[in-house]
Amino acid sequence: TEIYTLPLHDALPISAQQAAAAPPPGAPPAAAPPAGPSSLQAIRDAQLSIAQRRYADAVTRLTTVLATDPRNEVALRLRISAYLFLARFPEARNDMDAVLKLKPADGQMLGARAFASIGMKQLDQATADANHALSIDPNNALAYTGRGMASRLNGKLQDALAEDRKSTRLNSSHITI
């Protein structure tokens, strides 16, 4: 079994066995990685931390990787995930911007950025991000959900319901039984 965090499909998988062998979620955060660990090992350790819900530990490890390789897309995507779990929306958005500099047409990242904007109470920006994502991929369920949330928070209930229906229709079309 592989464990991934959020829909960040470019993350490295870890096995359930690796997750089970690590300290329990309530354990104190691990110390920063020793000087000189490989980026790959630090990323795997961060991924394990995320799987164990030790998000601050993951951020520390990934920040170390990004200090030497600021364009490391896997590290950026994993740190975005950790930041979102910690409700650190401005930091998540900064990393999303960095990923979008690498891949400007990443519709899923634009859809996710709408949620960071919502967390920052920037509803117009959230709507703009969702609209941009939908201009790239009109079947982006995440973008419809983000746009619907922004509509709901702006008091536009009918618009929010319409976006929810679109997202649900797209998500249900991918379900197999």
mmCIF file of C-alpha atoms in Angstrom:
data_model
loop_
_atom_site.group_PDB
_atom_site.id
_atom_site.type_symbol
_atom_site.label_atom_id
_atom_site.label_comp_id
_atom_site.label_asym_id
_atom_site.label_seq_id
_atom_site.Cartn_x
_atom_site.Cartn_y
_atom_site.Cartn_z
ATOM 1 C CA THR A 1 0.000 0.000 0.000
ATOM 2 C CA GLU A 2 1.270 3.457 -0.878
ATOM 3 C CA ILE A 3 0.385 6.626 1.032
ATOM 4 C CA TYR A 4 0.101 9.963 -0.754
ATOM 5 C CA THR A 5 -0.816 13.362 0.606
ATOM 6 C CA LEU A 6 -3.612 15.317 -1.028
ATOM 7 C CA PRO A 7 -3.899 15.160 -4.816
ATOM 8 C CA LEU A 8 -0.261 16.050 -5.214
ATOM 9 C CA HIS A 9 0.415 13.258 -7.672
ATOM 10 C CA ASP A 10 4.100 13.999 -8.043
ATOM 11 C CA ALA A 11 4.934 13.114 -4.425
ATOM 12 C CA LEU A 12 7.098 10.099 -3.715
ATOM 13 C CA PRO A 13 5.224 7.062 -2.324
ATOM 14 C CA ILE A 14 6.072 5.476 0.994
ATOM 15 C CA SER A 15 4.974 2.057 2.057
ATOM 16 C CA ALA A 16 2.511 1.323 4.847
ATOM 17 C CA GLN A 17 5.337 -0.684 6.440
ATOM 18 C CA GLN A 18 7.541 2.434 6.564
ATOM 19 C CA ALA A 19 4.676 4.433 8.081
ATOM 20 C CA ALA A 20 4.043 1.755 10.719
ATOM 21 C CA ALA A 21 7.731 1.583 11.686
ATOM 22 C CA ALA A 22 7.916 5.271 12.536
ATOM 23 C CA PRO A 23 7.096 6.898 15.890
ATOM 24 C CA PRO A 24 3.404 7.385 16.702
ATOM 25 C CA PRO A 25 1.629 10.651 15.731
ATOM 26 C CA GLY A 26 1.717 11.940 19.332
ATOM 27 C CA ALA A 27 5.489 11.644 19.574
ATOM 28 C CA PRO A 28 7.508 14.857 19.865
ATOM 29 C CA PRO A 29 8.780 16.254 16.555
ATOM 30 C CA ALA A 30 12.036 14.788 15.382
ATOM 31 C CA ALA A 31 15.120 16.929 15.364
ATOM 32 C CA ALA A 32 16.067 18.595 12.116
ATOM 33 C CA PRO A 33 17.769 16.186 9.761
ATOM 34 C CA PRO A 34 21.520 15.845 10.312
ATOM 35 C CA ALA A 35 23.750 17.969 8.144
ATOM 36 C CA GLY A 36 24.211 16.615 4.667
ATOM 37 C CA PRO A 37 21.352 14.104 4.201
ATOM 38 C CA SER A 38 20.378 13.510 0.655
ATOM 39 C CA SER A 39 17.422 15.468 -0.622
ATOM 40 C CA LEU A 40 15.676 12.252 -1.546
ATOM 41 C CA GLN A 41 15.976 10.881 2.006
ATOM 42 C CA ALA A 42 14.834 14.186 3.504
ATOM 43 C CA ILE A 43 11.825 14.177 1.177
ATOM 44 C CA ARG A 44 10.965 10.604 2.137
ATOM 45 C CA ASP A 45 11.306 11.480 5.816
ATOM 46 C CA ALA A 46 9.041 14.498 5.295
ATOM 47 C CA GLN A 47 6.515 12.357 3.472
ATOM 48 C CA LEU A 48 6.529 9.937 6.388
ATOM 49 C CA SER A 49 6.013 12.870 8.773
ATOM 50 C CA ILE A 50 2.987 13.987 6.757
ATOM 51 C CA ALA A 51 1.564 10.462 6.777
ATOM 52 C CA GLN A 52 1.925 10.525 10.565
ATOM 53 C CA ARG A 53 0.366 13.985 10.806
ATOM 54 C CA ARG A 54 3.605 15.552 12.021
ATOM 55 C CA TYR A 55 3.269 18.492 9.655
ATOM 56 C CA ALA A 56 5.654 20.907 11.407
ATOM 57 C CA ASP A 57 8.395 18.271 11.235
ATOM 58 C CA ALA A 58 7.700 17.845 7.513
ATOM 59 C CA VAL A 59 7.943 21.609 6.970
ATOM 60 C CA THR A 60 11.334 21.688 8.727
ATOM 61 C CA ARG A 61 12.711 18.854 6.602
ATOM 62 C CA LEU A 62 11.359 20.263 3.343
ATOM 63 C CA THR A 63 12.611 23.760 4.110
ATOM 64 C CA THR A 64 16.094 22.251 4.462
ATOM 65 C CA VAL A 65 15.770 20.638 1.030
ATOM 66 C CA LEU A 66 14.426 23.830 -0.539
ATOM 67 C CA ALA A 67 17.224 25.933 0.950
ATOM 68 C CA THR A 68 19.647 24.155 -1.382
ATOM 69 C CA ASP A 69 17.205 23.398 -4.220
ATOM 70 C CA PRO A 70 14.412 26.007 -4.326
ATOM 71 C CA ARG A 71 13.008 24.568 -7.568
ATOM 72 C CA ASN A 72 12.528 21.051 -6.170
ATOM 73 C CA GLU A 73 8.934 20.516 -7.232
ATOM 74 C CA VAL A 74 8.336 17.417 -5.108
ATOM 75 C CA ALA A 75 9.561 19.221 -1.975
ATOM 76 C CA LEU A 76 7.426 22.260 -2.816
ATOM 77 C CA ARG A 77 4.292 20.151 -3.323
ATOM 78 C CA LEU A 78 4.821 18.253 -0.095
ATOM 79 C CA ARG A 79 5.457 21.456 1.847
ATOM 80 C CA ILE A 80 2.260 22.904 0.373
ATOM 81 C CA SER A 81 0.408 19.907 1.740
ATOM 82 C CA ALA A 82 1.955 20.330 5.198
ATOM 83 C CA TYR A 83 1.263 24.073 5.220
ATOM 84 C CA LEU A 84 -2.381 23.500 4.276
ATOM 85 C CA PHE A 85 -2.812 20.978 7.086
ATOM 86 C CA LEU A 86 -1.317 23.561 9.459
ATOM 87 C CA ALA A 87 -3.669 26.250 8.061
ATOM 88 C CA ARG A 88 -0.614 28.310 7.084
ATOM 89 C CA PHE A 89 -2.295 29.595 3.951
ATOM 90 C CA PRO A 90 0.072 32.462 3.034
ATOM 91 C CA GLU A 91 3.073 30.113 3.094
ATOM 92 C CA ALA A 92 1.172 27.478 1.111
ATOM 93 C CA ARG A 93 0.225 30.096 -1.443
ATOM 94 C CA ASN A 94 3.857 31.241 -1.768
ATOM 95 C CA ASP A 95 4.927 27.672 -2.528
ATOM 96 C CA MET A 96 2.013 27.290 -4.958
ATOM 97 C CA ASP A 97 3.249 30.398 -6.750
ATOM 98 C CA ALA A 98 6.709 28.806 -6.985
ATOM 99 C CA VAL A 99 5.242 25.626 -8.507
ATOM 100 C CA LEU A 100 3.190 27.698 -10.948
ATOM 101 C CA LYS A 101 6.369 29.462 -12.086
ATOM 102 C CA LEU A 102 7.683 26.019 -12.990
ATOM 103 C CA LYS A 103 4.382 24.811 -14.486
ATOM 104 C CA PRO A 104 2.114 27.775 -15.320
ATOM 105 C CA ALA A 105 -0.597 25.572 -16.823
ATOM 106 C CA ASP A 106 -0.974 23.298 -13.783
ATOM 107 C CA GLY A 107 -4.755 23.454 -13.436
ATOM 108 C CA GLN A 108 -4.808 21.302 -10.293
ATOM 109 C CA MET A 109 -2.347 23.641 -8.562
ATOM 110 C CA LEU A 110 -4.436 26.649 -9.588
ATOM 111 C CA GLY A 111 -7.516 24.907 -8.206
ATOM 112 C CA ALA A 112 -5.692 24.219 -4.945
ATOM 113 C CA ARG A 113 -4.463 27.817 -4.811
ATOM 114 C CA ALA A 114 -8.110 28.892 -4.731
ATOM 115 C CA PHE A 115 -8.401 27.133 -1.358
ATOM 116 C CA ALA A 116 -5.327 28.889 0.025
ATOM 117 C CA SER A 117 -6.860 32.192 -1.089
ATOM 118 C CA ILE A 118 -10.109 31.277 0.663
ATOM 119 C CA GLY A 119 -8.122 30.522 3.821
ATOM 120 C CA MET A 120 -6.630 34.000 3.526
ATOM 121 C CA LYS A 121 -10.130 35.455 3.048
ATOM 122 C CA GLN A 122 -9.184 36.651 -0.455
ATOM 123 C CA LEU A 123 -12.373 35.504 -2.132
ATOM 124 C CA ASP A 124 -11.913 37.480 -5.349
ATOM 125 C CA GLN A 125 -8.465 35.943 -5.777
ATOM 126 C CA ALA A 126 -9.907 32.486 -5.056
ATOM 127 C CA THR A 127 -12.491 32.982 -7.785
ATOM 128 C CA ALA A 128 -9.820 34.235 -10.190
ATOM 129 C CA ASP A 129 -7.637 31.185 -9.440
ATOM 130 C CA ALA A 130 -10.574 28.817 -9.979
ATOM 131 C CA ASN A 131 -11.540 30.568 -13.218
ATOM 132 C CA HIS A 132 -7.946 30.347 -14.469
ATOM 133 C CA ALA A 133 -7.846 26.630 -13.591
ATOM 134 C CA LEU A 134 -11.115 26.075 -15.463
ATOM 135 C CA SER A 135 -9.783 27.921 -18.516
ATOM 136 C CA ILE A 136 -7.008 25.306 -18.626
ATOM 137 C CA ASP A 137 -9.249 22.323 -17.832
ATOM 138 C CA PRO A 138 -13.034 22.777 -17.878
ATOM 139 C CA ASN A 139 -13.373 19.399 -16.098
ATOM 140 C CA ASN A 140 -11.389 20.460 -13.016
ATOM 141 C CA ALA A 141 -13.652 19.410 -10.128
ATOM 142 C CA LEU A 142 -11.308 20.993 -7.569
ATOM 143 C CA ALA A 143 -11.647 24.373 -9.268
ATOM 144 C CA TYR A 144 -15.455 24.117 -9.277
ATOM 145 C CA THR A 145 -15.391 23.293 -5.571
ATOM 146 C CA GLY A 146 -13.126 26.260 -4.824
ATOM 147 C CA ARG A 147 -15.237 28.616 -6.893
ATOM 148 C CA GLY A 148 -18.345 27.296 -5.167
ATOM 149 C CA MET A 149 -16.851 27.887 -1.721
ATOM 150 C CA ALA A 150 -15.923 31.441 -2.672
ATOM 151 C CA SER A 151 -19.450 31.999 -3.997
ATOM 152 C CA ARG A 152 -20.955 30.638 -0.779
ATOM 153 C CA LEU A 153 -18.760 32.861 1.375
ATOM 154 C CA ASN A 154 -19.763 35.833 -0.783
ATOM 155 C CA GLY A 155 -23.431 35.011 -0.099
ATOM 156 C CA LYS A 156 -24.163 33.753 -3.620
ATOM 157 C CA LEU A 157 -25.925 30.544 -2.621
ATOM 158 C CA GLN A 158 -27.389 29.655 -6.024
ATOM 159 C CA ASP A 159 -23.991 30.043 -7.678
ATOM 160 C CA ALA A 160 -22.437 27.912 -4.927
ATOM 161 C CA LEU A 161 -25.019 25.154 -5.443
ATOM 162 C CA ALA A 162 -24.453 25.183 -9.203
ATOM 163 C CA GLU A 163 -20.669 24.849 -8.709
ATOM 164 C CA ASP A 164 -21.215 22.033 -6.222
ATOM 165 C CA ARG A 165 -23.359 20.152 -8.723
ATOM 166 C CA LYS A 166 -20.670 20.524 -11.409
ATOM 167 C CA SER A 167 -17.963 19.282 -9.070
ATOM 168 C CA THR A 168 -20.082 16.362 -7.874
ATOM 169 C CA ARG A 169 -20.935 15.374 -11.435
ATOM 170 C CA LEU A 170 -17.253 15.389 -12.400
ATOM 171 C CA ASN A 171 -16.170 13.498 -9.271
ATOM 172 C CA SER A 172 -18.896 10.870 -9.624
ATOM 173 C CA SER A 173 -17.879 10.238 -13.228
ATOM 174 C CA HIS A 174 -14.528 8.948 -11.921
ATOM 175 C CA ILE A 175 -15.990 6.507 -9.402
ATOM 176 C CA THR A 176 -15.933 2.839 -10.347
ATOM 177 C CA ILE A 177 -17.633 0.092 -8.410
#
